[in-house]
Coordinates of C-alpha atoms in Angstrom, one line a residue:
M30 CA 0.0 0.0 0.0
S31 CA 2.8 2.4 0.9
F32 CA 4.6 1.6 -2.4
S33 CA 1.4 2.2 -4.3
N34 CA 0.8 5.6 -2.6
D35 CA 4.5 6.6 -3.3
M36 CA 4.0 5.7 -7.0
D37 CA 0.8 7.7 -7.1
D38 CA 2.5 10.7 -5.5
E39 CA 5.4 10.5 -7.9
Y40 CA 3.1 10.3 -10.9
E41 CA 1.2 13.3 -9.6
K42 CA 4.4 15.3 -9.3
L43 CA 5.4 14.3 -12.9
I44 CA 2.1 15.4 -14.3
R45 CA 2.5 18.8 -12.5
R46 CA 6.0 19.2 -13.8
M47 CA 4.9 18.5 -17.4
N48 CA 1.8 20.8 -17.0
P49 CA 2.7 23.4 -14.4
P50 CA -0.2 25.5 -13.0
R51 CA -0.6 28.9 -14.5
V52 CA -2.0 31.8 -12.5
V53 CA -3.1 35.1 -14.1
I54 CA -4.1 38.0 -11.9
D55 CA -5.9 40.8 -13.7
N56 CA -6.9 44.1 -12.2
D57 CA -7.9 45.8 -15.4
S58 CA -10.6 43.8 -17.1
C59 CA -13.2 44.0 -14.4
K60 CA -14.4 47.4 -13.0
N61 CA -15.0 46.3 -9.4
A62 CA -13.1 43.1 -8.8
T63 CA -9.7 41.5 -9.2
V64 CA -9.9 38.6 -11.7
I65 CA -7.8 35.5 -10.9
R66 CA -7.5 32.8 -13.5
V67 CA -6.1 29.4 -12.6
D68 CA -5.2 26.7 -15.2
S69 CA -3.8 23.4 -14.0
A70 CA -3.7 19.6 -14.5
N71 CA -6.9 18.3 -13.0
E72 CA -7.0 16.2 -9.9
H73 CA -9.6 15.5 -7.2
G74 CA -9.6 18.2 -4.6
I75 CA -7.8 20.9 -6.6
L76 CA -10.9 23.2 -6.6
L77 CA -11.0 23.0 -2.8
E78 CA -7.3 23.8 -2.6
V79 CA -7.7 26.9 -4.8
V80 CA -10.8 28.2 -2.9
Q81 CA -9.0 27.5 0.4
V82 CA -6.1 29.7 -0.6
L83 CA -8.4 32.6 -1.5
T84 CA -10.6 32.1 1.6
D85 CA -7.7 31.9 4.0
L86 CA -6.6 35.3 2.7
N87 CA -10.0 36.7 3.7
L88 CA -10.8 37.5 0.1
I89 CA -14.5 37.8 -0.9
I90 CA -15.4 35.7 -4.0
T91 CA -18.2 37.6 -5.8
K92 CA -18.2 35.4 -9.0
A93 CA -16.6 32.2 -10.1
Y94 CA -16.7 30.0 -13.2
I95 CA -15.2 26.5 -13.0
S96 CA -14.7 23.9 -15.7
S97 CA -12.7 20.7 -15.3
D98 CA -13.8 18.2 -18.0
G99 CA -11.0 16.0 -19.2
C100 CA -7.5 16.3 -17.7
W101 CA -7.4 20.1 -17.3
F102 CA -8.7 22.4 -14.6
M103 CA -9.7 25.9 -15.6
D104 CA -11.4 28.4 -13.3
V105 CA -11.9 32.2 -13.0
F106 CA -12.6 34.0 -9.7
N107 CA -13.7 37.6 -9.2
V108 CA -12.5 38.6 -5.8
T109 CA -12.3 41.7 -3.6
D110 CA -10.9 42.5 -0.2
Q111 CA -13.0 42.8 2.9
D112 CA -13.9 46.4 2.0
G113 CA -15.1 45.5 -1.4
N114 CA -12.1 46.9 -3.2
K115 CA -9.8 45.3 -5.8
V116 CA -6.8 43.4 -4.3
T117 CA -3.7 45.5 -4.8
D118 CA -1.5 44.4 -1.9
E119 CA 1.7 43.1 -3.6
G120 CA 2.3 40.7 -0.7
V121 CA -1.1 39.1 -1.1
L122 CA -0.8 38.9 -4.9
D123 CA 2.7 37.4 -4.7
Y124 CA 1.4 34.8 -2.1
I125 CA -1.4 33.8 -4.5
Q126 CA 1.1 33.3 -7.3
K127 CA 3.4 31.2 -5.2
S128 CA 0.6 29.1 -3.7
L129 CA -1.2 28.4 -6.9
G130 CA 1.4 28.9 -9.6
P131 CA 4.3 26.7 -10.9
E132 CA 6.3 26.7 -7.7
S133 CA 3.5 24.9 -5.9
C134 CA 3.9 21.8 -8.1
F135 CA 7.3 21.1 -6.6
I136 CA 6.8 22.0 -2.9
S137 CA 3.0 21.1 -2.7
S138 CA 2.4 24.4 -0.8
V139 CA -1.2 24.4 -1.7
R140 CA -2.0 21.5 0.5
S141 CA -0.3 23.2 3.5
V142 CA -2.1 26.5 3.2
G143 CA -3.9 27.4 6.4
V144 CA -2.3 24.4 8.2
T145 CA -0.3 25.3 11.3
P146 CA 2.6 23.1 12.3
S147 CA 1.9 21.9 15.9
M148 CA 5.4 21.5 17.3
D149 CA 4.6 24.4 19.7
H150 CA 1.1 23.3 20.7
T151 CA -1.2 20.3 21.2
A152 CA -4.4 20.0 19.1
I153 CA -7.5 18.9 20.9
E154 CA -10.7 18.0 18.9
L155 CA -14.0 17.9 20.7
T156 CA -17.5 16.8 19.6
G157 CA -20.6 16.3 21.7
S158 CA -24.1 17.5 22.5
D159 CA -24.4 21.3 22.8
R160 CA -25.7 22.9 26.0
P161 CA -25.5 26.3 27.7
G162 CA -22.2 26.8 29.5
L163 CA -20.4 23.9 27.7
L164 CA -17.5 26.1 26.5
S165 CA -17.1 27.5 30.0
E166 CA -16.9 24.0 31.5
V167 CA -14.4 22.8 28.9
S168 CA -12.2 25.9 29.4
A169 CA -12.4 25.5 33.2
V170 CA -11.2 21.9 32.9
L171 CA -8.2 22.9 30.7
T172 CA -7.3 25.7 33.2
H173 CA -7.5 23.2 36.1
L174 CA -5.2 20.9 34.1
K175 CA -2.7 23.8 33.6
C176 CA -3.3 24.0 29.9
N177 CA -3.3 27.4 28.2
V178 CA -5.6 27.8 25.2
V179 CA -3.7 29.7 22.5
S180 CA -6.3 29.4 19.7
A181 CA -9.6 27.7 19.3
E182 CA -12.6 27.6 17.0
V183 CA -16.0 26.4 18.2
W184 CA -19.1 25.7 16.1
T185 CA -22.6 24.6 17.2
H186 CA -25.3 23.3 14.9
N187 CA -28.5 21.3 15.4
T188 CA -27.9 20.5 19.1
R189 CA -24.3 19.4 18.3
A190 CA -21.0 21.1 19.2
A191 CA -17.5 20.8 17.7
A192 CA -14.2 22.5 18.6
V193 CA -10.6 22.5 17.6
M194 CA -8.4 23.9 20.4
H195 CA -4.7 24.4 20.4
V196 CA -3.2 24.3 23.9
T197 CA 0.2 24.6 25.5
D198 CA 1.6 23.7 28.9
E199 CA 1.1 26.5 31.4
E200 CA 4.7 26.3 32.7
T201 CA 6.8 25.6 29.6
G202 CA 4.6 27.3 27.0
S203 CA 5.2 24.4 24.6
A204 CA 3.2 21.4 23.4
I205 CA 2.1 18.7 25.9
S206 CA 3.7 15.4 25.2
D207 CA 3.4 13.3 28.4
P208 CA 1.2 10.3 27.5
E209 CA -0.4 10.0 31.0
R210 CA -1.2 13.7 31.1
L211 CA -2.7 13.6 27.6
S212 CA -4.8 10.6 28.6
R213 CA -6.0 12.5 31.7
I214 CA -7.0 15.5 29.5
K215 CA -9.0 13.3 27.2
E216 CA -10.8 11.5 30.0
L217 CA -11.9 14.6 31.8
L218 CA -12.9 16.5 28.7
C219 CA -14.9 13.5 27.4
N220 CA -16.7 13.4 30.8
V221 CA -17.6 17.1 30.4
L222 CA -18.8 16.6 26.8
K223 CA -21.0 13.6 27.8
G224 CA -22.7 15.4 30.6
S225 CA -26.1 13.9 31.3
N226 CA -26.8 13.0 27.7
K227 CA -27.1 9.2 27.5
Y228 CA -28.3 9.1 23.9
R229 CA -25.6 10.9 21.9
G230 CA -21.9 10.2 22.1
A231 CA -19.0 12.5 22.8
K232 CA -15.5 12.3 21.4
T233 CA -12.1 13.8 22.4
V234 CA -9.0 13.5 20.2
V235 CA -5.6 14.8 21.2
S236 CA -2.9 14.9 18.5
H237 CA 0.2 16.6 17.3
G238 CA -0.8 16.3 13.6
V239 CA -1.5 19.3 11.3
T240 CA -4.9 20.2 10.1
H241 CA -6.9 23.0 8.4
T242 CA -9.2 24.0 11.3
D243 CA -12.3 24.9 9.2
R244 CA -12.1 21.8 7.1
R245 CA -11.6 19.7 10.1
L246 CA -14.6 21.2 11.9
H247 CA -16.8 20.3 8.8
Q248 CA -15.5 16.8 8.9
M249 CA -16.1 16.4 12.6
M250 CA -19.7 17.7 12.5
F251 CA -20.4 15.6 9.3
A252 CA -19.0 12.5 11.1
D253 CA -21.3 13.4 14.1
R254 CA -24.2 13.5 11.7
D255 CA -25.3 17.0 12.6
Y256 CA -27.1 17.2 9.3
E257 CA -29.9 14.9 10.7
R258 CA -32.8 17.1 11.7
S259 CA -34.6 16.2 14.9
D260 CA -38.4 16.1 15.4
E261 CA -38.0 19.2 17.6
D262 CA -36.5 21.2 14.8
V263 CA -39.2 23.7 13.8
L264 CA -36.9 26.1 11.9
D265 CA -39.0 28.0 9.3
E266 CA -38.5 26.5 5.9
K267 CA -37.9 30.0 4.5
Q268 CA -35.0 30.5 6.9
R269 CA -33.1 27.5 5.5
P270 CA -30.9 27.7 2.4
S271 CA -32.6 26.4 -0.7
V272 CA -30.8 23.3 -2.0
S273 CA -32.0 21.1 -4.9
V274 CA -30.4 18.2 -6.8
V275 CA -31.5 16.8 -10.1
N276 CA -30.0 14.3 -12.6
W277 CA -29.0 15.3 -16.1
S278 CA -29.2 11.9 -17.7
D279 CA -27.8 12.8 -21.1
K280 CA -24.6 14.0 -19.6
D281 CA -24.5 11.8 -16.5
Y282 CA -24.2 14.8 -14.3
S283 CA -26.1 15.5 -11.1
V284 CA -26.8 19.3 -10.8
V285 CA -26.8 20.9 -7.4
T286 CA -28.4 24.3 -7.1
I287 CA -28.1 26.4 -3.9
R288 CA -29.6 29.7 -3.0
S289 CA -28.8 31.2 0.4
K290 CA -28.0 34.5 2.1
D291 CA -24.4 35.4 1.2
R292 CA -21.7 35.4 3.9
P293 CA -17.9 35.1 4.1
K294 CA -16.4 31.6 3.3
L295 CA -19.7 30.3 2.0
L296 CA -18.1 28.9 -1.2
F297 CA -15.4 27.2 0.8
D298 CA -18.0 25.5 3.0
T299 CA -20.0 24.0 0.1
V300 CA -17.0 22.9 -1.9
C301 CA -15.4 21.4 1.2
T302 CA -18.5 19.3 1.8
L303 CA -18.8 18.1 -1.7
T304 CA -15.1 17.2 -1.8
D305 CA -15.2 15.3 1.5
M306 CA -18.4 13.4 0.4
K307 CA -16.3 12.2 -2.6
Y308 CA -18.0 14.1 -5.3
V309 CA -16.1 15.7 -8.2
V310 CA -17.2 19.2 -9.4
F311 CA -16.9 19.3 -13.2
H312 CA -18.5 22.7 -13.8
A313 CA -19.7 25.4 -11.5
N314 CA -21.1 28.9 -11.5
I315 CA -21.1 31.1 -8.5
D316 CA -22.8 34.5 -8.3
A317 CA -22.6 36.4 -5.0
E318 CA -22.7 40.0 -6.1
G319 CA -25.9 40.8 -4.2
P320 CA -27.1 39.9 -0.7
E321 CA -28.1 36.4 -1.9
C322 CA -25.6 33.9 -3.3
Y323 CA -26.4 31.5 -6.2
Q324 CA -24.3 28.4 -6.6
E325 CA -24.6 25.7 -9.3
Y326 CA -22.5 22.6 -9.4
F327 CA -22.3 19.8 -12.0
I328 CA -21.0 16.8 -10.1
R329 CA -20.3 13.1 -10.3
H330 CA -19.0 10.5 -8.0
V331 CA -15.3 9.9 -8.0
D332 CA -16.1 6.8 -10.0
G333 CA -17.7 8.9 -12.7
S334 CA -21.4 8.1 -12.0
S335 CA -24.2 10.5 -11.1
L336 CA -26.2 10.2 -7.9
K337 CA -27.9 6.9 -7.9
S338 CA -31.0 7.2 -5.7
D339 CA -33.5 9.6 -4.1
A340 CA -32.0 8.7 -0.7
E341 CA -28.6 9.8 -1.8
R342 CA -30.0 13.0 -3.2
Q343 CA -31.7 13.8 0.0
R344 CA -28.5 13.2 1.9
V345 CA -26.5 15.6 -0.3
M346 CA -29.2 18.2 0.2
Q347 CA -29.1 17.8 4.0
C348 CA -25.4 17.8 4.2
L349 CA -25.1 21.0 2.1
E350 CA -27.7 22.7 4.2
A351 CA -25.8 21.8 7.3
A352 CA -22.5 23.0 5.9
I353 CA -24.1 26.4 5.1
E354 CA -25.7 26.7 8.5
R355 CA -22.8 25.7 10.7
R356 CA -20.9 29.0 10.2
V357 CA -23.9 31.3 10.3
S358 CA -23.3 34.0 12.9
E359 CA -26.3 33.6 15.2
G360 CA -26.5 35.8 18.3
L361 CA -24.8 39.0 19.5
K362 CA -21.2 39.5 18.4
L363 CA -18.8 40.3 21.2
E364 CA -15.1 41.1 20.5
L365 CA -12.5 40.8 23.3
C366 CA -9.0 42.2 22.9
T367 CA -6.7 42.2 25.9
T368 CA -3.3 40.8 27.2
D369 CA -3.3 37.1 27.1
R370 CA -3.0 35.1 30.3
V371 CA -3.6 31.5 31.4
G372 CA -7.3 31.0 32.3
L373 CA -8.6 34.0 30.4
L374 CA -11.0 32.0 28.2
S375 CA -12.3 30.2 31.3
D376 CA -12.9 33.4 33.2
V377 CA -14.7 35.2 30.3
T378 CA -16.9 32.2 29.4
R379 CA -17.7 31.7 33.1
I380 CA -19.0 35.3 33.2
F381 CA -21.1 34.6 30.1
R382 CA -22.6 31.5 31.8
E383 CA -23.3 33.3 35.1
N384 CA -25.3 35.9 33.1
S385 CA -27.3 33.2 31.3
L386 CA -25.6 33.6 27.9
T387 CA -24.7 30.7 25.7
V388 CA -22.0 30.7 23.1
T389 CA -23.1 29.6 19.6
R390 CA -19.8 30.2 17.9
A391 CA -16.3 31.3 19.0
E392 CA -13.0 32.2 17.4
V393 CA -10.0 32.5 19.8
T394 CA -6.6 33.7 18.7
T395 CA -3.4 34.8 20.3
K396 CA -0.9 37.1 18.6
G397 CA 2.1 38.8 20.2
G398 CA 0.9 38.2 23.7
K399 CA -2.6 39.6 22.8
A400 CA -5.8 37.6 23.0
M401 CA -8.2 38.5 20.2
N402 CA -11.4 36.6 20.7
T403 CA -14.8 36.8 19.0
F404 CA -17.9 35.3 20.6
Y405 CA -21.5 35.0 19.2
V406 CA -23.8 34.7 22.2
G407 CA -27.5 34.3 22.8
D408 CA -29.8 34.1 25.8
A409 CA -29.8 30.5 27.2
S410 CA -33.6 30.6 27.4
G411 CA -34.0 31.7 23.8
Y412 CA -35.0 35.3 24.5
P413 CA -33.3 38.4 23.0
V414 CA -30.2 39.4 24.9
D415 CA -31.0 42.2 27.4
S416 CA -28.9 45.3 27.2
K417 CA -28.6 45.3 31.0
T418 CA -27.0 41.9 30.8
I419 CA -24.5 43.1 28.3
D420 CA -23.7 46.1 30.5
S421 CA -23.2 43.9 33.4
I422 CA -20.8 41.6 31.5
R423 CA -18.8 44.5 30.2
Q424 CA -18.4 45.9 33.7
A425 CA -17.2 42.5 34.9
I426 CA -14.8 41.9 32.0
G427 CA -13.8 45.5 31.2
Q428 CA -15.6 48.2 29.2
T429 CA -12.6 48.9 27.0
I430 CA -11.6 45.3 26.2
L431 CA -15.1 43.9 25.4
K432 CA -17.0 45.5 22.6
V433 CA -20.4 44.7 21.2
K434 CA -20.8 44.5 17.4
G435 CA -24.2 45.0 15.8
N436 CA -27.4 43.1 16.3
P437 CA -28.0 39.3 16.1
E438 CA -27.7 38.1 12.5
E439 CA -30.5 35.8 11.6
L440 CA -30.4 33.3 8.7
K441 CA -33.1 34.7 6.4
S442 CA -32.5 33.5 2.9
G443 CA -35.7 34.9 1.6
S444 CA -35.5 32.4 -1.2
Q445 CA -38.7 31.4 -2.9
E446 CA -39.2 28.1 -4.6
S447 CA -38.7 28.6 -8.3
P448 CA -37.9 26.4 -11.3
T449 CA -34.2 25.3 -11.4
R450 CA -32.2 27.5 -13.8
F451 CA -28.9 26.2 -15.3
L452 CA -26.4 29.0 -16.0
F453 CA -24.2 26.4 -17.7
G454 CA -26.9 25.3 -20.0
G455 CA -25.3 27.0 -23.0
L456 CA -22.3 24.7 -22.7
F457 CA -24.3 21.7 -23.9
K458 CA -26.5 21.1 -26.9
S459 CA -29.2 19.0 -25.3
R460 CA -30.9 18.8 -22.0
S461 CA -32.7 15.8 -20.5
F462 CA -33.3 15.8 -16.8
V463 CA -34.5 13.1 -14.5
N464 CA -35.8 14.7 -11.3
F465 CA -35.9 12.6 -8.2
G466 CA -38.6 14.8 -6.7
L467 CA -38.4 18.0 -4.8
V468 CA -39.9 17.1 -1.4
R469 CA -37.4 17.3 1.5
S470 CA -37.5 14.5 4.1
Y471 CA -35.5 14.8 7.2
S472 CA -34.7 11.9 9.5

């Protein structure tokens, strides 16, 4: 098996050397966006790699056209910076060229983009049932075990929670390597995650491997089957993203159409899910110039076949809906910036818990001795967050270091059911669709 993998890897390198990727960055042809064209030998996962590079640079993808029939991958992205302007930073443009251009075929830099080496920290992956105060309890356990959280990302969706946390030893400031101590950390954290829930499992993984945090969170929640709707889920149908899948029998494609409210990293989330579910995107069209994003994918299995059954189609729809919803910023956004110290995350989340707030999503980073954390919080009872509660929290934490940003963002796609439109229809001469049916069924 190892020999076979080595041969595959060498063959891939040879193909790339013979057909080096070509990247063209154009700031002249489009009035309001930078146009990035990428041509490369085709391979499974390359679309995700390209999107990952652009997304990790916090670029906004307003339009995209992808085509990868045959052995060649060609795509065009219209991108802007966070302020909606063209990308002119020479450092960013040079990074894109090096990450996606000819140099990447020799050093495989694309696959390492966004992946942080873990020699200086220990990675902890957590999955379990969500409940108010869970992040506070997890943080308290880590503080008790003399672990300092240097970065973390926490997602919650459909009563499930997942987190990737990078911790260091409180005394040495380096990764934790003692097997007995790591085993103790896993045991205590797993007990916290299980809580009183006897029906859904919990999982704790401690490793020194490298991972792309966002992609790993998608994989963890997918493995935890967060896409399965419970009977108690009464979310308004209009608030969900609109996802449909039909078969195009003449071309052996399955066509996925998505309409949802636009937000940062939306394209990454959908492409990541399709890739991890072992589907290949042959053509795609993305339009996100307005408040709503339209995505269209022509996909097949890695074995070249289209979707085979209605059950499979339903599963793809459910999984894409979940992928879109996981990163939705529900709740009030709180930003904390202060000098980092051991136990900071535990103290802050304890104050949230004591004031009956629950964390729906969190991003924790540490740079240059500064903690820069973002929390999306809601009332544990489901009511709007009271301004007096926020005032009380800011007084306890510090008026200058905790800032409130905007109002709760609700997922309101506003999409109406309408006939499927295929923006790539002009590429083909004939159309013959087999529709599996458009009625959603959630287990």
